[in-house]
Amino acid sequence: MPFFAFIIVPTAHAAPAAGGFVCGTAQGVPSTNAIKRDGSQVPVIRWTSTTFESAGWSQERRCKEVSNRFDTYLKQGRLAYITTGRINGLPVICTTNRRGGACDGLLYTLKPGQNATATLRNLLEIRVKARGPLNETTSRLYVSLDELMKTAQTNSSEAVSPKPTDTKSQSTSPLW
C-alpha cells in the first residue's frame, strides 16, 4: 500500500515564515539556511555527503546552488511544499504549491535508483523529528515550508549566526 506524509499548515493566508535562503554553515559543514523573520538563520539541509564530488559538485557548490533555488522559488511564490518526484526519468527533490501537487520547481536531482522519499526524510530529519510522527498515506512526502519554519522558530538551539555568503549560481545542470 503506498504512503505519503505531510504536515498541514494551519493558516493558508499567513505570510511566509522564511524570508529567504542562503548557503551558510551549521556544525562545521555547508548548510542551506532559512532566514527567519527576525534575521536569524536555521539550517534546513546540511550538506554532509561527498558522493557527487567526483562529478564536480562539492558540498559547498551544492549548498550554493540549492540555496539559490530555494530562495528563487520562495520569491516566486512556488515554495509552499517540498516533495519528491521524477524529472526526465530521474528522482528529484522539488517544490509544489499544494499538498498532493506535482513538482513545480527542481531543487536537485538524485542518483538514478536513489529513493527520493527516503532522501527527503534524511535531509529534513531534524525538522521532521522535532514535529513528531507524520501522517503517512501515500508514497510521496510533502513537507510544508511554513510548518518547517514554525518548528524551527520554537527550536532556537538550531539557529546559526547570520553569515553573508554568495548563493548565486548560473548553473542549470542537475545536481548529481
PDB file of C-alpha atoms in Angstrom:
ATOM      1  CA  MET A   1       0.000   0.000   0.000  1.00  0.00           C
ATOM      2  CA  PRO A   2       1.506   3.391  -0.939  1.00  0.00           C
ATOM      3  CA  PHE A   3       2.247   6.033   1.695  1.00  0.00           C
ATOM      4  CA  PHE A   4       2.895   9.772   1.821  1.00  0.00           C
ATOM      5  CA  ALA A   5       3.500  12.103   4.678  1.00  0.00           C
ATOM      6  CA  PHE A   6       2.502  15.699   5.007  1.00  0.00           C
ATOM      7  CA  ILE A   7       2.380  18.443   7.534  1.00  0.00           C
ATOM      8  CA  ILE A   8      -0.736  20.603   7.455  1.00  0.00           C
ATOM      9  CA  VAL A   9      -0.301  24.372   7.606  1.00  0.00           C
ATOM     10  CA  PRO A  10      -2.989  25.746   9.922  1.00  0.00           C
ATOM     11  CA  THR A  11      -3.193  29.190   8.279  1.00  0.00           C
ATOM     12  CA  ALA A  12      -3.001  29.215   4.500  1.00  0.00           C
ATOM     13  CA  HIS A  13      -3.007  33.019   4.206  1.00  0.00           C
ATOM     14  CA  ALA A  14      -0.225  33.813   6.659  1.00  0.00           C
ATOM     15  CA  ALA A  15       2.950  35.487   5.428  1.00  0.00           C
ATOM     16  CA  PRO A  16       5.749  33.018   4.672  1.00  0.00           C
ATOM     17  CA  ALA A  17       7.738  32.159   7.776  1.00  0.00           C
ATOM     18  CA  ALA A  18      11.009  32.167   5.807  1.00  0.00           C
ATOM     19  CA  GLY A  19      12.348  35.462   4.497  1.00  0.00           C
ATOM     20  CA  GLY A  20      14.901  33.853   2.209  1.00  0.00           C
ATOM     21  CA  PHE A  21      17.593  31.198   1.960  1.00  0.00           C
ATOM     22  CA  VAL A  22      21.384  31.352   1.952  1.00  0.00           C
ATOM     23  CA  CYS A  23      24.280  28.940   1.943  1.00  0.00           C
ATOM     24  CA  GLY A  24      25.990  29.121   5.322  1.00  0.00           C
ATOM     25  CA  THR A  25      27.443  26.644   7.776  1.00  0.00           C
ATOM     26  CA  ALA A  26      25.979  24.570  10.574  1.00  0.00           C
ATOM     27  CA  GLN A  27      28.029  22.289  12.775  1.00  0.00           C
ATOM     28  CA  GLY A  28      31.049  22.972  10.568  1.00  0.00           C
ATOM     29  CA  VAL A  29      29.545  21.868   7.241  1.00  0.00           C
ATOM     30  CA  PRO A  30      27.879  23.808   4.425  1.00  0.00           C
ATOM     31  CA  SER A  31      24.153  24.135   5.017  1.00  0.00           C
ATOM     32  CA  THR A  32      21.155  25.599   3.249  1.00  0.00           C
ATOM     33  CA  ASN A  33      19.829  28.012   5.863  1.00  0.00           C
ATOM     34  CA  ALA A  34      16.398  29.603   6.012  1.00  0.00           C
ATOM     35  CA  ILE A  35      16.392  33.230   7.121  1.00  0.00           C
ATOM     36  CA  LYS A  36      13.696  33.714   9.757  1.00  0.00           C
ATOM     37  CA  ARG A  37      11.685  36.918  10.142  1.00  0.00           C
ATOM     38  CA  ASP A  38      13.972  38.054  12.971  1.00  0.00           C
ATOM     39  CA  GLY A  39      17.033  37.725  10.707  1.00  0.00           C
ATOM     40  CA  SER A  40      18.445  34.614  12.366  1.00  0.00           C
ATOM     41  CA  GLN A  41      19.237  31.585  10.230  1.00  0.00           C
ATOM     42  CA  VAL A  42      18.097  28.000  10.708  1.00  0.00           C
ATOM     43  CA  PRO A  43      19.703  25.081   8.835  1.00  0.00           C
ATOM     44  CA  VAL A  44      17.284  23.228   6.575  1.00  0.00           C
ATOM     45  CA  ILE A  45      19.764  20.924   4.800  1.00  0.00           C
ATOM     46  CA  ARG A  46      23.268  20.050   5.997  1.00  0.00           C
ATOM     47  CA  TRP A  47      25.449  19.061   3.041  1.00  0.00           C
ATOM     48  CA  THR A  48      27.491  16.212   4.538  1.00  0.00           C
ATOM     49  CA  SER A  49      27.629  13.794   1.589  1.00  0.00           C
ATOM     50  CA  THR A  50      30.679  13.751  -0.669  1.00  0.00           C
ATOM     51  CA  THR A  51      29.016  11.415  -3.193  1.00  0.00           C
ATOM     52  CA  PHE A  52      28.923  13.953  -6.029  1.00  0.00           C
ATOM     53  CA  GLU A  53      32.392  15.494  -5.646  1.00  0.00           C
ATOM     54  CA  SER A  54      33.834  13.395  -8.481  1.00  0.00           C
ATOM     55  CA  ALA A  55      31.180  14.920 -10.776  1.00  0.00           C
ATOM     56  CA  GLY A  56      32.239  18.443  -9.769  1.00  0.00           C
ATOM     57  CA  TRP A  57      29.537  19.022  -7.152  1.00  0.00           C
ATOM     58  CA  SER A  58      31.323  19.719  -3.867  1.00  0.00           C
ATOM     59  CA  GLN A  59      29.332  20.197  -0.677  1.00  0.00           C
ATOM     60  CA  GLU A  60      29.829  23.969  -0.997  1.00  0.00           C
ATOM     61  CA  ARG A  61      28.757  24.073  -4.653  1.00  0.00           C
ATOM     62  CA  ARG A  62      25.599  22.037  -3.967  1.00  0.00           C
ATOM     63  CA  CYS A  63      24.853  24.245  -0.969  1.00  0.00           C
ATOM     64  CA  LYS A  64      25.128  27.444  -3.016  1.00  0.00           C
ATOM     65  CA  GLU A  65      23.113  26.130  -5.956  1.00  0.00           C
ATOM     66  CA  VAL A  66      20.292  24.585  -3.927  1.00  0.00           C
ATOM     67  CA  SER A  67      20.119  27.567  -1.543  1.00  0.00           C
ATOM     68  CA  ASN A  68      19.749  29.849  -4.571  1.00  0.00           C
ATOM     69  CA  ARG A  69      16.969  27.640  -5.944  1.00  0.00           C
ATOM     70  CA  PHE A  70      15.144  27.663  -2.576  1.00  0.00           C
ATOM     71  CA  ASP A  71      15.422  31.460  -2.456  1.00  0.00           C
ATOM     72  CA  THR A  72      14.278  31.927  -6.065  1.00  0.00           C
ATOM     73  CA  TYR A  73      11.241  29.645  -5.656  1.00  0.00           C
ATOM     74  CA  LEU A  74      10.301  31.373  -2.392  1.00  0.00           C
ATOM     75  CA  LYS A  75      10.395  34.799  -4.062  1.00  0.00           C
ATOM     76  CA  GLN A  76       8.349  33.449  -6.991  1.00  0.00           C
ATOM     77  CA  GLY A  77       5.726  32.029  -4.597  1.00  0.00           C
ATOM     78  CA  ARG A  78       6.490  28.459  -5.676  1.00  0.00           C
ATOM     79  CA  LEU A  79       7.730  27.018  -2.370  1.00  0.00           C
ATOM     80  CA  ALA A  80       4.721  26.048  -0.246  1.00  0.00           C
ATOM     81  CA  TYR A  81       5.795  22.389  -0.014  1.00  0.00           C
ATOM     82  CA  ILE A  82       8.962  20.382  -0.558  1.00  0.00           C
ATOM     83  CA  THR A  83       8.244  16.996  -2.108  1.00  0.00           C
ATOM     84  CA  THR A  84       9.647  14.319  -4.395  1.00  0.00           C
ATOM     85  CA  GLY A  85       9.079  13.365  -7.979  1.00  0.00           C
ATOM     86  CA  ARG A  86      10.693  12.402 -11.257  1.00  0.00           C
ATOM     87  CA  ILE A  87      12.008  14.737 -13.930  1.00  0.00           C
ATOM     88  CA  ASN A  88      13.469  13.300 -17.143  1.00  0.00           C
ATOM     89  CA  GLY A  89      13.162   9.844 -15.580  1.00  0.00           C
ATOM     90  CA  LEU A  90      15.350  10.703 -12.574  1.00  0.00           C
ATOM     91  CA  PRO A  91      14.293  11.016  -8.922  1.00  0.00           C
ATOM     92  CA  VAL A  92      14.256  14.612  -7.653  1.00  0.00           C
ATOM     93  CA  ILE A  93      13.584  16.758  -4.620  1.00  0.00           C
ATOM     94  CA  CYS A  94      11.286  19.538  -5.807  1.00  0.00           C
ATOM     95  CA  THR A  95       8.729  22.177  -4.868  1.00  0.00           C
ATOM     96  CA  THR A  96       4.974  22.373  -5.272  1.00  0.00           C
ATOM     97  CA  ASN A  97       2.308  24.883  -4.286  1.00  0.00           C
ATOM     98  CA  ARG A  98      -0.145  22.379  -2.862  1.00  0.00           C
ATOM     99  CA  ARG A  99      -0.222  19.135  -0.938  1.00  0.00           C
ATOM    100  CA  GLY A 100      -0.719  16.367  -3.475  1.00  0.00           C
ATOM    101  CA  GLY A 101       0.605  18.548  -6.300  1.00  0.00           C
ATOM    102  CA  ALA A 102       3.171  17.589  -8.908  1.00  0.00           C
ATOM    103  CA  CYS A 103       6.700  19.012  -8.995  1.00  0.00           C
ATOM    104  CA  ASP A 104       6.702  22.684  -9.925  1.00  0.00           C
ATOM    105  CA  GLY A 105      10.366  23.567  -9.364  1.00  0.00           C
ATOM    106  CA  LEU A 106      13.519  21.434  -9.240  1.00  0.00           C
ATOM    107  CA  LEU A 107      15.593  21.767  -6.089  1.00  0.00           C
ATOM    108  CA  TYR A 108      18.010  18.999  -7.033  1.00  0.00           C
ATOM    109  CA  THR A 109      18.369  15.719  -8.886  1.00  0.00           C
ATOM    110  CA  LEU A 110      19.255  12.436  -7.188  1.00  0.00           C
ATOM    111  CA  LYS A 111      21.264   9.493  -8.485  1.00  0.00           C
ATOM    112  CA  PRO A 112      19.356   7.010 -10.673  1.00  0.00           C
ATOM    113  CA  GLY A 113      17.706   4.468  -8.372  1.00  0.00           C
ATOM    114  CA  GLN A 114      18.022   6.617  -5.249  1.00  0.00           C
ATOM    115  CA  ASN A 115      14.871   6.641  -3.088  1.00  0.00           C
ATOM    116  CA  ALA A 116      13.663  10.262  -3.183  1.00  0.00           C
ATOM    117  CA  THR A 117      11.263   9.929  -0.236  1.00  0.00           C
ATOM    118  CA  ALA A 118      13.949   8.416   1.994  1.00  0.00           C
ATOM    119  CA  THR A 119      16.398  11.106   0.876  1.00  0.00           C
ATOM    120  CA  LEU A 120      13.947  13.907   1.679  1.00  0.00           C
ATOM    121  CA  ARG A 121      13.270  12.342   5.077  1.00  0.00           C
ATOM    122  CA  ASN A 122      17.006  12.160   5.778  1.00  0.00           C
ATOM    123  CA  LEU A 123      17.642  15.738   4.630  1.00  0.00           C
ATOM    124  CA  LEU A 124      14.918  17.120   6.847  1.00  0.00           C
ATOM    125  CA  GLU A 125      15.346  14.596   9.660  1.00  0.00           C
ATOM    126  CA  ILE A 126      15.854  17.141  12.410  1.00  0.00           C
ATOM    127  CA  ARG A 127      12.821  19.200  11.390  1.00  0.00           C
ATOM    128  CA  VAL A 128      10.575  16.139  10.980  1.00  0.00           C
ATOM    129  CA  LYS A 129      11.695  14.605  14.284  1.00  0.00           C
ATOM    130  CA  ALA A 130      11.011  17.893  16.024  1.00  0.00           C
ATOM    131  CA  ARG A 131       7.464  17.852  14.633  1.00  0.00           C
ATOM    132  CA  GLY A 132       6.668  14.321  15.767  1.00  0.00           C
ATOM    133  CA  PRO A 133       5.030  11.433  13.894  1.00  0.00           C
ATOM    134  CA  LEU A 134       3.924  12.162  10.347  1.00  0.00           C
ATOM    135  CA  ASN A 135       0.616  11.200   8.817  1.00  0.00           C
ATOM    136  CA  GLU A 136       1.529   8.663   6.138  1.00  0.00           C
ATOM    137  CA  THR A 137      -0.974   7.818   3.415  1.00  0.00           C
ATOM    138  CA  THR A 138       0.883   7.515   0.043  1.00  0.00           C
ATOM    139  CA  SER A 139       4.439   7.112  -1.279  1.00  0.00           C
ATOM    140  CA  ARG A 140       5.147  10.854  -1.668  1.00  0.00           C
ATOM    141  CA  LEU A 141       6.289  13.009   1.200  1.00  0.00           C
ATOM    142  CA  TYR A 142       5.005  16.616   1.344  1.00  0.00           C
ATOM    143  CA  VAL A 143       6.734  18.923   3.810  1.00  0.00           C
ATOM    144  CA  SER A 144       5.184  22.334   4.440  1.00  0.00           C
ATOM    145  CA  LEU A 145       7.801  25.089   4.411  1.00  0.00           C
ATOM    146  CA  ASP A 146       5.763  27.202   6.839  1.00  0.00           C
ATOM    147  CA  GLU A 147       5.382  24.304   9.280  1.00  0.00           C
ATOM    148  CA  LEU A 148       9.098  23.581   8.975  1.00  0.00           C
ATOM    149  CA  MET A 149       9.868  27.195   9.854  1.00  0.00           C
ATOM    150  CA  LYS A 150       7.379  27.261  12.750  1.00  0.00           C
ATOM    151  CA  THR A 151       9.109  24.200  14.172  1.00  0.00           C
ATOM    152  CA  ALA A 152      12.474  25.900  13.694  1.00  0.00           C
ATOM    153  CA  GLN A 153      11.257  29.041  15.485  1.00  0.00           C
ATOM    154  CA  THR A 154      10.392  27.002  18.565  1.00  0.00           C
ATOM    155  CA  ASN A 155      13.727  25.167  18.480  1.00  0.00           C
ATOM    156  CA  SER A 156      16.203  28.020  18.893  1.00  0.00           C
ATOM    157  CA  SER A 157      19.108  25.657  19.648  1.00  0.00           C
ATOM    158  CA  GLU A 158      19.455  25.070  15.906  1.00  0.00           C
ATOM    159  CA  ALA A 159      19.668  28.724  14.919  1.00  0.00           C
ATOM    160  CA  VAL A 160      23.002  29.771  13.458  1.00  0.00           C
ATOM    161  CA  SER A 161      24.606  33.164  13.239  1.00  0.00           C
ATOM    162  CA  PRO A 162      23.896  35.011  10.003  1.00  0.00           C
ATOM    163  CA  LYS A 163      26.873  34.954   7.654  1.00  0.00           C
ATOM    164  CA  PRO A 164      26.569  36.720   4.320  1.00  0.00           C
ATOM    165  CA  THR A 165      27.501  34.337   1.534  1.00  0.00           C
ATOM    166  CA  ASP A 166      27.186  34.421  -2.221  1.00  0.00           C
ATOM    167  CA  THR A 167      24.456  31.955  -3.193  1.00  0.00           C
ATOM    168  CA  LYS A 168      24.138  32.982  -6.831  1.00  0.00           C
ATOM    169  CA  SER A 169      24.884  30.367  -9.472  1.00  0.00           C
ATOM    170  CA  GLN A 170      24.344  30.367 -13.194  1.00  0.00           C
ATOM    171  CA  SER A 171      24.231  26.569 -13.497  1.00  0.00           C
ATOM    172  CA  THR A 172      21.039  24.892 -14.667  1.00  0.00           C
ATOM    173  CA  SER A 173      22.507  21.389 -14.744  1.00  0.00           C
ATOM    174  CA  PRO A 174      21.282  18.581 -12.469  1.00  0.00           C
ATOM    175  CA  LEU A 175      22.947  18.305  -9.081  1.00  0.00           C
ATOM    176  CA  TRP A 176      24.244  14.754  -9.312  1.00  0.00           C
TER     177      TRP A 176
END
